[in-house]
Short mmCIF file of the C-alpha atoms (twelve columns), coordinates in Angstrom:
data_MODEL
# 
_entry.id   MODEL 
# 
loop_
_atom_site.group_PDB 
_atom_site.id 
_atom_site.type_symbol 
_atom_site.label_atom_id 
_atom_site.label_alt_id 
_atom_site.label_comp_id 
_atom_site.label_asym_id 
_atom_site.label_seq_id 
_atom_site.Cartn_x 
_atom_site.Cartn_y 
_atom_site.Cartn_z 
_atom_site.pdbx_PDB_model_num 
ATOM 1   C CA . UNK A 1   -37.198 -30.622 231.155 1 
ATOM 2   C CA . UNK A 2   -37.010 -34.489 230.924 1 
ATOM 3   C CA . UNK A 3   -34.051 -36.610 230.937 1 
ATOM 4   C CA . UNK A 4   -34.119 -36.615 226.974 1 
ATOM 5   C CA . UNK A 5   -33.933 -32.959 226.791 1 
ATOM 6   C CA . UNK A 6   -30.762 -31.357 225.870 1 
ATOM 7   C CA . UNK A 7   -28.182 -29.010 227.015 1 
ATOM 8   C CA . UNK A 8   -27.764 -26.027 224.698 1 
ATOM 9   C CA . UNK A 9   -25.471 -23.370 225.230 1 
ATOM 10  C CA . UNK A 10  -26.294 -19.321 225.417 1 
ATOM 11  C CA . UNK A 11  -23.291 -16.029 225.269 1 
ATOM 12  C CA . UNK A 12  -23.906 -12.492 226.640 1 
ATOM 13  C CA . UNK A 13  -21.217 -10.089 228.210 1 
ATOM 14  C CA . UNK A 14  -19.466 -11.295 231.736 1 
ATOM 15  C CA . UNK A 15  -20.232 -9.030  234.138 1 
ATOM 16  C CA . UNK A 16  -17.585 -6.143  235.184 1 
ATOM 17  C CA . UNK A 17  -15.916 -7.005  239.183 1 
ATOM 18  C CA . UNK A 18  -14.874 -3.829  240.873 1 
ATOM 19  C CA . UNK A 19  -12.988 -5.982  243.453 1 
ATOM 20  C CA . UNK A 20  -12.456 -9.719  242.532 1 
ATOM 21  C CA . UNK A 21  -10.462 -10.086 246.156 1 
ATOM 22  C CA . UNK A 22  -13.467 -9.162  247.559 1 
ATOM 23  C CA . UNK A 23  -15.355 -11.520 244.994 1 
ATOM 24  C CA . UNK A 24  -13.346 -14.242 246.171 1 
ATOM 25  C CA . UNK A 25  -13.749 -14.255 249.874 1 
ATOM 26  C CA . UNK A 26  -17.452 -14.067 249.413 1 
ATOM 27  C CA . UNK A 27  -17.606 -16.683 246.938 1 
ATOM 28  C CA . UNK A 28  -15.272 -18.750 248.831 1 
ATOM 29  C CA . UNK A 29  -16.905 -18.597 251.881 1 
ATOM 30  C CA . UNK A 30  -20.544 -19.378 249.953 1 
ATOM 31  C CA . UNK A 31  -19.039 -22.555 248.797 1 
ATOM 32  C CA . UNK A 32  -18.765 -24.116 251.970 1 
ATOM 33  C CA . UNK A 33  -22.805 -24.570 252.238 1 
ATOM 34  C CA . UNK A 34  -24.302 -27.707 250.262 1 
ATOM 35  C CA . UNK A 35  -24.295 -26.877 246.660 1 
ATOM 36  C CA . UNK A 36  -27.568 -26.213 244.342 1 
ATOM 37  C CA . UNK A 37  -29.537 -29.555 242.805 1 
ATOM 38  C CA . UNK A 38  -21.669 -31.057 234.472 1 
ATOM 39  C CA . UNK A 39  -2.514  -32.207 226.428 1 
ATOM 40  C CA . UNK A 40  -2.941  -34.316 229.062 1 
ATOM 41  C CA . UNK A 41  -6.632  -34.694 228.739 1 
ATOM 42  C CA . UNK A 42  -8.477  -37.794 229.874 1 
ATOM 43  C CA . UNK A 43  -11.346 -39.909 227.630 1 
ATOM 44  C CA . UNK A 44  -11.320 -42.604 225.355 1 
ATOM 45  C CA . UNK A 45  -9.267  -42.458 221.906 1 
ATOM 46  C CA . UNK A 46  -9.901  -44.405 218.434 1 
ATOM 47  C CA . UNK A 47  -7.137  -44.956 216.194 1 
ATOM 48  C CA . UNK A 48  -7.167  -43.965 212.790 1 
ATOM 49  C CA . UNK A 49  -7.281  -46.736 209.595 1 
ATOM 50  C CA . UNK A 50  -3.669  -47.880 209.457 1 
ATOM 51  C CA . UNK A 51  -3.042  -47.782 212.168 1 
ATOM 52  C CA . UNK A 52  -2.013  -44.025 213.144 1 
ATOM 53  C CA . UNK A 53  -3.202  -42.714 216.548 1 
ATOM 54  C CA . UNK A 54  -5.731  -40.325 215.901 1 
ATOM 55  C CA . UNK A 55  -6.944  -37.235 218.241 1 
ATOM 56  C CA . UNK A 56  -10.019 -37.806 216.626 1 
ATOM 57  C CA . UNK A 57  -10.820 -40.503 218.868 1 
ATOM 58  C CA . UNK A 58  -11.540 -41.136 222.574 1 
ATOM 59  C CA . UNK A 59  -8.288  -41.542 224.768 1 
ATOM 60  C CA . UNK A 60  -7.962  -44.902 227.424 1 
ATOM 61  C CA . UNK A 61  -4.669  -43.519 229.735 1 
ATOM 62  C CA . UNK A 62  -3.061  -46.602 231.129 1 
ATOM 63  C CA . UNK A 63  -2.002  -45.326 235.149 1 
ATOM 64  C CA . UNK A 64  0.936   -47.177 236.063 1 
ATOM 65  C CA . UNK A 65  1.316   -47.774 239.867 1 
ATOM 66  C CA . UNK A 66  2.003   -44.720 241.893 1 
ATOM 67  C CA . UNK A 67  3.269   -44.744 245.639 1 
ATOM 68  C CA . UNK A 68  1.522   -44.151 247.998 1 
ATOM 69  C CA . UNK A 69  -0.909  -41.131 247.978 1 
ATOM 70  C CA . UNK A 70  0.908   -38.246 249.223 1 
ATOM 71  C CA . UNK A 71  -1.572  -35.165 250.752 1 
ATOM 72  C CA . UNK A 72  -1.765  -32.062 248.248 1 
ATOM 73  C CA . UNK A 73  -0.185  -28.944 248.804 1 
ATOM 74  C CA . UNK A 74  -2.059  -26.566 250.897 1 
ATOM 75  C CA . UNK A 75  -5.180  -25.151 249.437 1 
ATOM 76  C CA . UNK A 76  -4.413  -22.048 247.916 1 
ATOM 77  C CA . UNK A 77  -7.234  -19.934 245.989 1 
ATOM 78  C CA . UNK A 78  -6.282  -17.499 243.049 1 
ATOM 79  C CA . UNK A 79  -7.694  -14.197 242.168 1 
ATOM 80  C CA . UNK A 80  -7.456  -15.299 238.728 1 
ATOM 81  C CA . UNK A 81  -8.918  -18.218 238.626 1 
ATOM 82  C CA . UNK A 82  -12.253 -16.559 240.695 1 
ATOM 83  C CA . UNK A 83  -13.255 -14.536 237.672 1 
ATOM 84  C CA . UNK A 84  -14.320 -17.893 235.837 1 
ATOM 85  C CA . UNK A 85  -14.433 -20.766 238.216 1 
ATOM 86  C CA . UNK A 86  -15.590 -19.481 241.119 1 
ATOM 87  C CA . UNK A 87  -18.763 -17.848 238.740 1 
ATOM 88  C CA . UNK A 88  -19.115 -21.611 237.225 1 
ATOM 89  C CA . UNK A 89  -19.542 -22.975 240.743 1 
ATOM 90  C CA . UNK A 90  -21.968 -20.431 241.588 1 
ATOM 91  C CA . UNK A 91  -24.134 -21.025 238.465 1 
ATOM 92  C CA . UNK A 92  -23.392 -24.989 238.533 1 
ATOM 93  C CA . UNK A 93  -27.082 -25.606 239.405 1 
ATOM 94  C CA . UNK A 94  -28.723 -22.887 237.765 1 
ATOM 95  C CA . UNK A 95  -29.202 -25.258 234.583 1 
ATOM 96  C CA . UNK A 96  -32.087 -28.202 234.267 1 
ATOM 97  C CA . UNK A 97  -30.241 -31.009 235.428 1 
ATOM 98  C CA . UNK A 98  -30.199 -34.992 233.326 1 
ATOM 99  C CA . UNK A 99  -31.094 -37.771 235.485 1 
ATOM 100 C CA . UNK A 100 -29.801 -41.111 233.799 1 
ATOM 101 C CA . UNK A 101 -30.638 -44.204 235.046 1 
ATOM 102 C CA . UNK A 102 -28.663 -47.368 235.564 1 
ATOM 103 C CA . UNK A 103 -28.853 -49.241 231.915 1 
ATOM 104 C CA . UNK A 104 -29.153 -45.647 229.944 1 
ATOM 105 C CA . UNK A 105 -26.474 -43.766 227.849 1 
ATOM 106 C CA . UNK A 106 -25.643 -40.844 228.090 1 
ATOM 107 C CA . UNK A 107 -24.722 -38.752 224.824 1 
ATOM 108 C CA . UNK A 108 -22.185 -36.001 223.720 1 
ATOM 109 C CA . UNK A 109 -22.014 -34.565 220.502 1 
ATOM 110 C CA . UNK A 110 -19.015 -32.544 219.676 1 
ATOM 111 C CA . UNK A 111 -16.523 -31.025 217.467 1 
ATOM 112 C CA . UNK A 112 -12.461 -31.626 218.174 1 
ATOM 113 C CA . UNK A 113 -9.274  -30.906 216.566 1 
ATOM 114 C CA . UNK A 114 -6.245  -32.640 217.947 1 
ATOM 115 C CA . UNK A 115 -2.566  -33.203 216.506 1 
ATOM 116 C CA . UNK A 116 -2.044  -36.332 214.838 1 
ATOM 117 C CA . UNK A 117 1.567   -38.308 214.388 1 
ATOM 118 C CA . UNK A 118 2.901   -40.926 212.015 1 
ATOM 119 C CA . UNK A 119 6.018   -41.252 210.311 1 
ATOM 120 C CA . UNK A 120 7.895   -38.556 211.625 1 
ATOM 121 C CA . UNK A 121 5.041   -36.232 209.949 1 
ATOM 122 C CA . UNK A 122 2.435   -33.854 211.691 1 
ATOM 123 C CA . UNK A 123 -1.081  -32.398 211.224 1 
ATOM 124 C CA . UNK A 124 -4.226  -31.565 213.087 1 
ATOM 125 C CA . UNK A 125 -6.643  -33.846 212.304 1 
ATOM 126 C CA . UNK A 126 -10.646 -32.623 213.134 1 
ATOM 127 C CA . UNK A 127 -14.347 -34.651 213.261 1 
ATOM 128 C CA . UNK A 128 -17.023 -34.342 214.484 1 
ATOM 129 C CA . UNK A 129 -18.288 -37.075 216.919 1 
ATOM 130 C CA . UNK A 130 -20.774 -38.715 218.731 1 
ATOM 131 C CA . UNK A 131 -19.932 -40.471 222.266 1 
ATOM 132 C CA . UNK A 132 -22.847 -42.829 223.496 1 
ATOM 133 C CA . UNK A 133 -20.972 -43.630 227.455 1 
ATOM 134 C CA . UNK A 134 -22.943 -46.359 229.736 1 
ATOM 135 C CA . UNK A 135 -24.022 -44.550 232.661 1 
ATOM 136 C CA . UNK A 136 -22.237 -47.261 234.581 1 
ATOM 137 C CA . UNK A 137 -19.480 -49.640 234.146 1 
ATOM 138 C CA . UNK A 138 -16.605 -49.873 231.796 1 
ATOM 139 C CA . UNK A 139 -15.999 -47.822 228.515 1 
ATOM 140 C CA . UNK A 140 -15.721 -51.070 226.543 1 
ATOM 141 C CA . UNK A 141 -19.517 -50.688 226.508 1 
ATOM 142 C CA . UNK A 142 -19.319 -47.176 224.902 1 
ATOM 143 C CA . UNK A 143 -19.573 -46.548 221.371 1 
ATOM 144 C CA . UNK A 144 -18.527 -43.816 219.208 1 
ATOM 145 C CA . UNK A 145 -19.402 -42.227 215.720 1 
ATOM 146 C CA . UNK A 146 -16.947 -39.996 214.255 1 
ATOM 147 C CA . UNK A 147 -17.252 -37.798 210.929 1 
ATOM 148 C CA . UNK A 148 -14.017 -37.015 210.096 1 
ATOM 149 C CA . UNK A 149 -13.307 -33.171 209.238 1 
ATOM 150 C CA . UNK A 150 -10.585 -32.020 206.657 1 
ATOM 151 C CA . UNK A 151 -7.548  -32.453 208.172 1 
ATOM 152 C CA . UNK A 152 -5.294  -28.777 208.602 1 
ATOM 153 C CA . UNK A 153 -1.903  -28.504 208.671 1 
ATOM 154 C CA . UNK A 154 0.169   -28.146 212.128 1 
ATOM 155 C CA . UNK A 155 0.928   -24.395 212.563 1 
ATOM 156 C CA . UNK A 156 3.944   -23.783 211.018 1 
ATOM 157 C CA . UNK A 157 4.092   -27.131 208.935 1 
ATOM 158 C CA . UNK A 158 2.421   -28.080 205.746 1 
ATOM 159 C CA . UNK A 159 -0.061  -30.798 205.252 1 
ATOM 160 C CA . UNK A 160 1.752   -34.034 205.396 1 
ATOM 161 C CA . UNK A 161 1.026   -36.953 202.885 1 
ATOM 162 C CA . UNK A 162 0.117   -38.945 205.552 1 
ATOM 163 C CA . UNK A 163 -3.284  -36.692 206.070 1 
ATOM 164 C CA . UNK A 164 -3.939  -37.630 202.889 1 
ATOM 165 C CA . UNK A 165 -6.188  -40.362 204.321 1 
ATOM 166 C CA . UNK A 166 -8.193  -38.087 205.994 1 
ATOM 167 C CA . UNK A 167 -8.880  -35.716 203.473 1 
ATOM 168 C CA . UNK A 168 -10.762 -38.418 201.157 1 
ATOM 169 C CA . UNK A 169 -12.908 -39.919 204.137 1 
ATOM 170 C CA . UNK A 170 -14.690 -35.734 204.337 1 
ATOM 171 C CA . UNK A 171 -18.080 -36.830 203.216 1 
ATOM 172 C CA . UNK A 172 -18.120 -40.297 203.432 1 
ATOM 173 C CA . UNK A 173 -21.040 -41.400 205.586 1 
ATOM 174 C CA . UNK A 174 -19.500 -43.061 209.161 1 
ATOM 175 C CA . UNK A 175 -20.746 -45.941 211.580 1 
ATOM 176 C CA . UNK A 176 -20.851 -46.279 214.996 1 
ATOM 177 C CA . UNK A 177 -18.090 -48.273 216.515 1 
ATOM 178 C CA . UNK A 178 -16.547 -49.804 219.667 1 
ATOM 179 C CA . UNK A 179 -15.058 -46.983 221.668 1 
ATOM 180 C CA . UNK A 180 -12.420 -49.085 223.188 1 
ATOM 181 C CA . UNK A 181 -10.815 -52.581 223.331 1 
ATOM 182 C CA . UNK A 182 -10.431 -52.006 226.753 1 
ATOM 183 C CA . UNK A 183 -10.169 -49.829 229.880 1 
ATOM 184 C CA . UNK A 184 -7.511  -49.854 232.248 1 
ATOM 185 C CA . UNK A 185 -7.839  -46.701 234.236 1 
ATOM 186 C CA . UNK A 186 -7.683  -47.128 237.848 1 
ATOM 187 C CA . UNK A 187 -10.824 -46.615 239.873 1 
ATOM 188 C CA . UNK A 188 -10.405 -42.906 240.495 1 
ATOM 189 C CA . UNK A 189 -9.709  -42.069 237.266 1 
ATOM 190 C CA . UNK A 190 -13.477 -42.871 236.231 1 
ATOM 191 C CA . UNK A 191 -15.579 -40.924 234.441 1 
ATOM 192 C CA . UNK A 192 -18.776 -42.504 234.306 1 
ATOM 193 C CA . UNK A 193 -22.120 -40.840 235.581 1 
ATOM 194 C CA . UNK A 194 -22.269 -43.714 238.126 1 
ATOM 195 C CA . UNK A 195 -19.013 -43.213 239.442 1 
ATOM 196 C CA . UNK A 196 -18.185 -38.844 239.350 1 
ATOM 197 C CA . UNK A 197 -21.931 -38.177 241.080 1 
ATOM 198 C CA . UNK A 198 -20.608 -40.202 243.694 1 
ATOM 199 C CA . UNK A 199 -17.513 -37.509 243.905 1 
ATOM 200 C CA . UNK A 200 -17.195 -35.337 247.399 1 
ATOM 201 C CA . UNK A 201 -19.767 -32.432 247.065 1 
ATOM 202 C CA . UNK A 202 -17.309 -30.093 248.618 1 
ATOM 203 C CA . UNK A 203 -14.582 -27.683 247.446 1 
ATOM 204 C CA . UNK A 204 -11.734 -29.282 249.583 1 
ATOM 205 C CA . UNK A 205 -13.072 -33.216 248.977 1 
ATOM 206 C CA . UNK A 206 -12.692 -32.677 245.685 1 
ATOM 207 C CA . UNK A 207 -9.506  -31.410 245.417 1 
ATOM 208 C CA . UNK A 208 -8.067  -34.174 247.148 1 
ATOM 209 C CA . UNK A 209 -9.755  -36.767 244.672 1 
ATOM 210 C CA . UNK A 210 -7.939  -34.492 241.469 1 
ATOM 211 C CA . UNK A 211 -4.735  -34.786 243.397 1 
ATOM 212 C CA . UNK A 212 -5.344  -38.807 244.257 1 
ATOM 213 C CA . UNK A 213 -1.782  -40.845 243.621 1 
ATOM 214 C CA . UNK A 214 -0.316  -37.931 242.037 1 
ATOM 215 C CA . UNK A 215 3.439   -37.892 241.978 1 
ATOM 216 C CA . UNK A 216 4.834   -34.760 243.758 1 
ATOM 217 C CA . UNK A 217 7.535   -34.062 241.277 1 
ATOM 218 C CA . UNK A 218 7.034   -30.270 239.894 1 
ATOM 219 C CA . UNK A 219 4.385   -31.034 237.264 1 
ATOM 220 C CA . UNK A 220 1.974   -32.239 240.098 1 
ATOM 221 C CA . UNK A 221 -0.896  -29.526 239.695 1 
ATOM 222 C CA . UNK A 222 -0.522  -29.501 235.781 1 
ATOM 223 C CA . UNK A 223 -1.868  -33.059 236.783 1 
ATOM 224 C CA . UNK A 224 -4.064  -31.799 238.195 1 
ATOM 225 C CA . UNK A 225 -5.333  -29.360 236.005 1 
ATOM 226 C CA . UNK A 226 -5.807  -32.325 233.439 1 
ATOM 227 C CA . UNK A 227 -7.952  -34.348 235.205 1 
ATOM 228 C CA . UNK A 228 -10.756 -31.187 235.606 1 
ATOM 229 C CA . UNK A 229 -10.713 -31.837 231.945 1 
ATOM 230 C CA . UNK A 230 -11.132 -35.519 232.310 1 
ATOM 231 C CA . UNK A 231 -14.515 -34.341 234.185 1 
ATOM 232 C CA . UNK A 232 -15.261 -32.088 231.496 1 
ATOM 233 C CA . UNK A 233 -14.838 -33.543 228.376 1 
ATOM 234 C CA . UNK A 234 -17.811 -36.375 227.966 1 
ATOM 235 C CA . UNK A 235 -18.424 -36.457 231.333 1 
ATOM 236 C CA . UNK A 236 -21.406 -35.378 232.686 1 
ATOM 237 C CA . UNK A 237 -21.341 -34.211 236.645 1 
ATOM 238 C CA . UNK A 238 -24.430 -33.641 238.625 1 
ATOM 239 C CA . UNK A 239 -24.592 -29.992 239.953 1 
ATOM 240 C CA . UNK A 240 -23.111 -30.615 243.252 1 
ATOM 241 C CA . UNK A 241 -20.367 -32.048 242.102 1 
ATOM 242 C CA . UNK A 242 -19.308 -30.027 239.461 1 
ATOM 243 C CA . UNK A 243 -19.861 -26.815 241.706 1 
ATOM 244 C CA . UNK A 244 -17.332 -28.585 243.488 1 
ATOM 245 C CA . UNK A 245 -15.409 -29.294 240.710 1 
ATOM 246 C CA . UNK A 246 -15.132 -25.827 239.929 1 
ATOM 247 C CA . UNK A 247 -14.829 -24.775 243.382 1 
ATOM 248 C CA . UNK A 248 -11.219 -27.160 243.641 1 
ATOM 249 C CA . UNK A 249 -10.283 -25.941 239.934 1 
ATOM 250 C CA . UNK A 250 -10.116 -22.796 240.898 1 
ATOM 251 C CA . UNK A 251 -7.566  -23.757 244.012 1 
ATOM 252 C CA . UNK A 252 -4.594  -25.070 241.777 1 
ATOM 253 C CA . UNK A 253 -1.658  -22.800 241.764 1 
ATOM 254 C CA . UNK A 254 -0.888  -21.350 237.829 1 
ATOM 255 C CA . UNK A 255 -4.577  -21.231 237.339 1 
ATOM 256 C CA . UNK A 256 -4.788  -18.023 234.891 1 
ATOM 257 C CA . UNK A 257 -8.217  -16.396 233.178 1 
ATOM 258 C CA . UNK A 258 -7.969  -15.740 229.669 1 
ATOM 259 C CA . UNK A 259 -10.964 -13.177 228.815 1 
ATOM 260 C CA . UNK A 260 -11.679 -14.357 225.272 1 
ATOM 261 C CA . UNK A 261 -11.475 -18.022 223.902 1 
ATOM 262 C CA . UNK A 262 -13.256 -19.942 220.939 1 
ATOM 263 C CA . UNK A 263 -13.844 -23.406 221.293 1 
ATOM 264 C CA . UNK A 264 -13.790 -25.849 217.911 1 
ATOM 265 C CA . UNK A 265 -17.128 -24.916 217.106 1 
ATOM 266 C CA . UNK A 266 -16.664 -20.867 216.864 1 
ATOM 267 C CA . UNK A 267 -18.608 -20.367 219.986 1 
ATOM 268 C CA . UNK A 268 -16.670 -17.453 221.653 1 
ATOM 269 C CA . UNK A 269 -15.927 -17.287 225.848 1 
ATOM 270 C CA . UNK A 270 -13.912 -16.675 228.566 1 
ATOM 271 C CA . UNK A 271 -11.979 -19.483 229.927 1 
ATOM 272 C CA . UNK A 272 -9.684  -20.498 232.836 1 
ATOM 273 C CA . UNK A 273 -6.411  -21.737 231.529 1 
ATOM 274 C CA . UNK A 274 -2.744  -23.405 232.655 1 
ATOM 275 C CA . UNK A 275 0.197   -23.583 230.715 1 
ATOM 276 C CA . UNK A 276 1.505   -27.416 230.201 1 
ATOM 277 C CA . UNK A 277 5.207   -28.211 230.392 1 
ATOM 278 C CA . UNK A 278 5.039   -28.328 226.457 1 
ATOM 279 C CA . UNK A 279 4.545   -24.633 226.350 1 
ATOM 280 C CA . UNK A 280 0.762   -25.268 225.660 1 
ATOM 281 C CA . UNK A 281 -1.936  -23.040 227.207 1 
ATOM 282 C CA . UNK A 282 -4.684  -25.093 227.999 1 
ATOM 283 C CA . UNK A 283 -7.477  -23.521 228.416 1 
ATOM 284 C CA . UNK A 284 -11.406 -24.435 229.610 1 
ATOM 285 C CA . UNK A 285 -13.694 -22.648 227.901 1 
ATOM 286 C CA . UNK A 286 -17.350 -21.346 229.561 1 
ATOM 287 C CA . UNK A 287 -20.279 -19.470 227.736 1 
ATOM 288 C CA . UNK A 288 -19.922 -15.593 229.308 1 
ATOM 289 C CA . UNK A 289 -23.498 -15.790 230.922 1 
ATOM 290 C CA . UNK A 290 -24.402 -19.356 231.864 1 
ATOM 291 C CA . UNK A 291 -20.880 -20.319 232.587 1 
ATOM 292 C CA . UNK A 292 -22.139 -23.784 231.059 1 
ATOM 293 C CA . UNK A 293 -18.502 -25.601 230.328 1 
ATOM 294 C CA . UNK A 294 -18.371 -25.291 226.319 1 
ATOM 295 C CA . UNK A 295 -15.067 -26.835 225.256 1 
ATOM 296 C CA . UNK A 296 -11.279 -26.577 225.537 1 
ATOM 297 C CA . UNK A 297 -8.399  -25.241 223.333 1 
ATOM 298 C CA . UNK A 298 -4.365  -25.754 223.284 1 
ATOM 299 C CA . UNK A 299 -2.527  -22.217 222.611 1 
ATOM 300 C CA . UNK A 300 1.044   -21.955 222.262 1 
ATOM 301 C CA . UNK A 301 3.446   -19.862 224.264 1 
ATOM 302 C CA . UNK A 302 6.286   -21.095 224.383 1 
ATOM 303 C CA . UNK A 303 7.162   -22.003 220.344 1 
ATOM 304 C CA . UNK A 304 10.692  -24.103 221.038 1 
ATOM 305 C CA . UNK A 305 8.851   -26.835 223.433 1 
ATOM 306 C CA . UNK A 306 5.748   -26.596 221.001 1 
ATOM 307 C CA . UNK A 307 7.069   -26.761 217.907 1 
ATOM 308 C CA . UNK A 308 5.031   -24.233 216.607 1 
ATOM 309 C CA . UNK A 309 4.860   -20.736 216.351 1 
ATOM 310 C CA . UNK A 310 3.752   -18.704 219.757 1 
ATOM 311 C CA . UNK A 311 -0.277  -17.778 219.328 1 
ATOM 312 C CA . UNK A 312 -0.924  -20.714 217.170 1 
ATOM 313 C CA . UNK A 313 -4.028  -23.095 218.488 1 
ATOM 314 C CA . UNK A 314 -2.974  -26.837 218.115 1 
ATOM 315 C CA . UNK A 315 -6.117  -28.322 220.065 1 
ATOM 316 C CA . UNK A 316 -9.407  -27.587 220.526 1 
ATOM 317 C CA . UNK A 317 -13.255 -29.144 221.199 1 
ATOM 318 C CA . UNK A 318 -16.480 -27.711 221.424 1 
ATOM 319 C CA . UNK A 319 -19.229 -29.547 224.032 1 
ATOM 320 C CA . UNK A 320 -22.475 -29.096 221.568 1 
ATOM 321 C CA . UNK A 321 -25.037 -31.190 223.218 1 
ATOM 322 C CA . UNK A 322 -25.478 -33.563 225.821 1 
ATOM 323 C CA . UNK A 323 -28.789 -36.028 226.163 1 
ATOM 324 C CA . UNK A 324 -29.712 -39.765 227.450 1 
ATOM 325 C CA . UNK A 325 -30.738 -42.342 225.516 1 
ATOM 326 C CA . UNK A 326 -32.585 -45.686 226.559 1 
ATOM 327 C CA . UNK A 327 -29.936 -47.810 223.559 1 
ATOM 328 C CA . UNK A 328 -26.644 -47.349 221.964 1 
ATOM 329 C CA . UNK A 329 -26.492 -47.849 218.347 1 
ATOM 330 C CA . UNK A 330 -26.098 -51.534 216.651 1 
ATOM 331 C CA . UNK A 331 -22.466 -52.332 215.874 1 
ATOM 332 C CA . UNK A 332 -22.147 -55.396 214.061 1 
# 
């Protein structure tokens, strides 16, 4: 499959573990060798007409300076998290892999519903979108198309006045725009192709770069935890890596599996998941067979933090396809 081709996803049953302690040791151990030739989530984010911040859009954090880079906590593995990470670092190059080349774009269509704020009013607001990110350098140069989606009301509100805006662009034909203004993430908080398949290949190399300048103050491996999104969502990791990737997700205490998930497309699978200091369960979301990465979703447990009822999903995105292209669209 060329570099143009692109990644589909496929569901069928996981497959039953007798012993996942004894899963874990031999997986664990297997991870060491070279690996087989991809809330507080991380990305670039538009803001909506009038200037409302929008989920809809792609998210630049702004990383204020941390002290100096204190050493992680010890590397612990779960039994939990084996069931799904572990499996997606053993299947991380079992997939035709995209080569981009410097110049090239690569491309990620999906679906996402995220809550939106103005006025002291709330909703989820939904699109679909397409994210065109220069295999190299800044996301400045990116460029982003989103259809918006009707907007739904935030679990246990109604649909605020302010969505109204939302509701009459369903329809409308979009154009592609400037992703972002600019980008001031620090250099480790990348996620370029140029930059993450330069990542460390290995389990405990890689945990160290998701714990880089973190601030050791209780809510250090939720931190964590956010930043394997950051190398999820519209990023694209060569298989090394992202065996790697899994291999470290799958170290950071609270990890929990949650044996059915649906990402914002419908697509149904089992997913690794921590809950966020909001009282948010967020979870990643992997096909049952391929363990290809197919989207997230935000579940509430804890309704007082949330502000919504327990069970209710406030955020969720669906990874439909992933390609390179030569060109980003004309924005004029």
């Amino acid at each position: 499959m060329d570099d143009l081709a692109q990644l589909n996803n496929f569901r069928s049953e996981v497959p039953v573990q007798e012993d996942l302690r004894a899963e874990a040791e031999r997986l664990m151990a297997g991870m060491s060798a070279p690996a087989r030739p991809n809330f507080r989530r991380l990305g670039l984010r538009a803001a909506l007409a009038g200037g409302l911040a929008a989920a809809v859009g792609v998210a630049v954090f702004l990383v204020q300076n941390q002290p100096a880079p204190t050493p992680p906590p010890p590397l612990i593995r779960t039994v939990a998290a084996v069931e799904v990470l572990t499996r997606a670092a053993e299947h991380a190059g079992s997939r035709p892999e995209l080569h981009p080349r410097p110049g090239q774009f690569l491309v990620y269509q999906s679906e996402t519903m995220n809550s939106a704020e103005g006025e002291g009013q709330i909703w989820l607001s939904r699109a679909r979108r397409t994210f065109w990110q220069p295999v190299e350098g800044s996301s400045v140069k990116a460029f982003l198309q989103n259809e918006i989606l009707a907007p739904l009301p935030y679990p246990g509100h109604t649909l605020p006045p302010l969505a109204q805006w939302e509701q009459e662009q369903v329809g409308k034909p979009s154009r592609p725009e400037r992703a972002a203004d600019f980008d001031d993430r620090p250099e480790f908080m990348r996620n370029d192709y140029a930059y993450v398949s330069k990542l460390p290949a290995d389990t405990e190399g890689m945990r160290r770069h998701l714990y880089t300048q973190v601030p050791f103050d209780g809510s250090q491996d939720y931190e964590a935890w956010g930043r394997v999104g950051g190398l999820l969502e519209e990023s694209y990791l060569p298989a090394a890596q992202r065996a790697a990737l899994f291999g470290a997700a799958a170290t950071i205490p609270g990890v929990v599996t949650v044996k059915e998930a649906q990402d914002a497309a419908g697509r149904t699978g089992i997913a690794a998941a921590m809950v966020s200091p909001m009282g948010v369960r967020e979870e990643y979301i992997f096909d049952r067979k391929t363990y290809d990465y197919l989207g997230h979703r935000g579940v509430v447990v804890d309704a007082k933090p949330a502000n919504a009822p327990v069970g209710s999903v406030v955020s969720s995105s669906a990874q439909l396809k992933v390609s390179v292209a030569d060109s980003a669209p004309i924005v004029e």
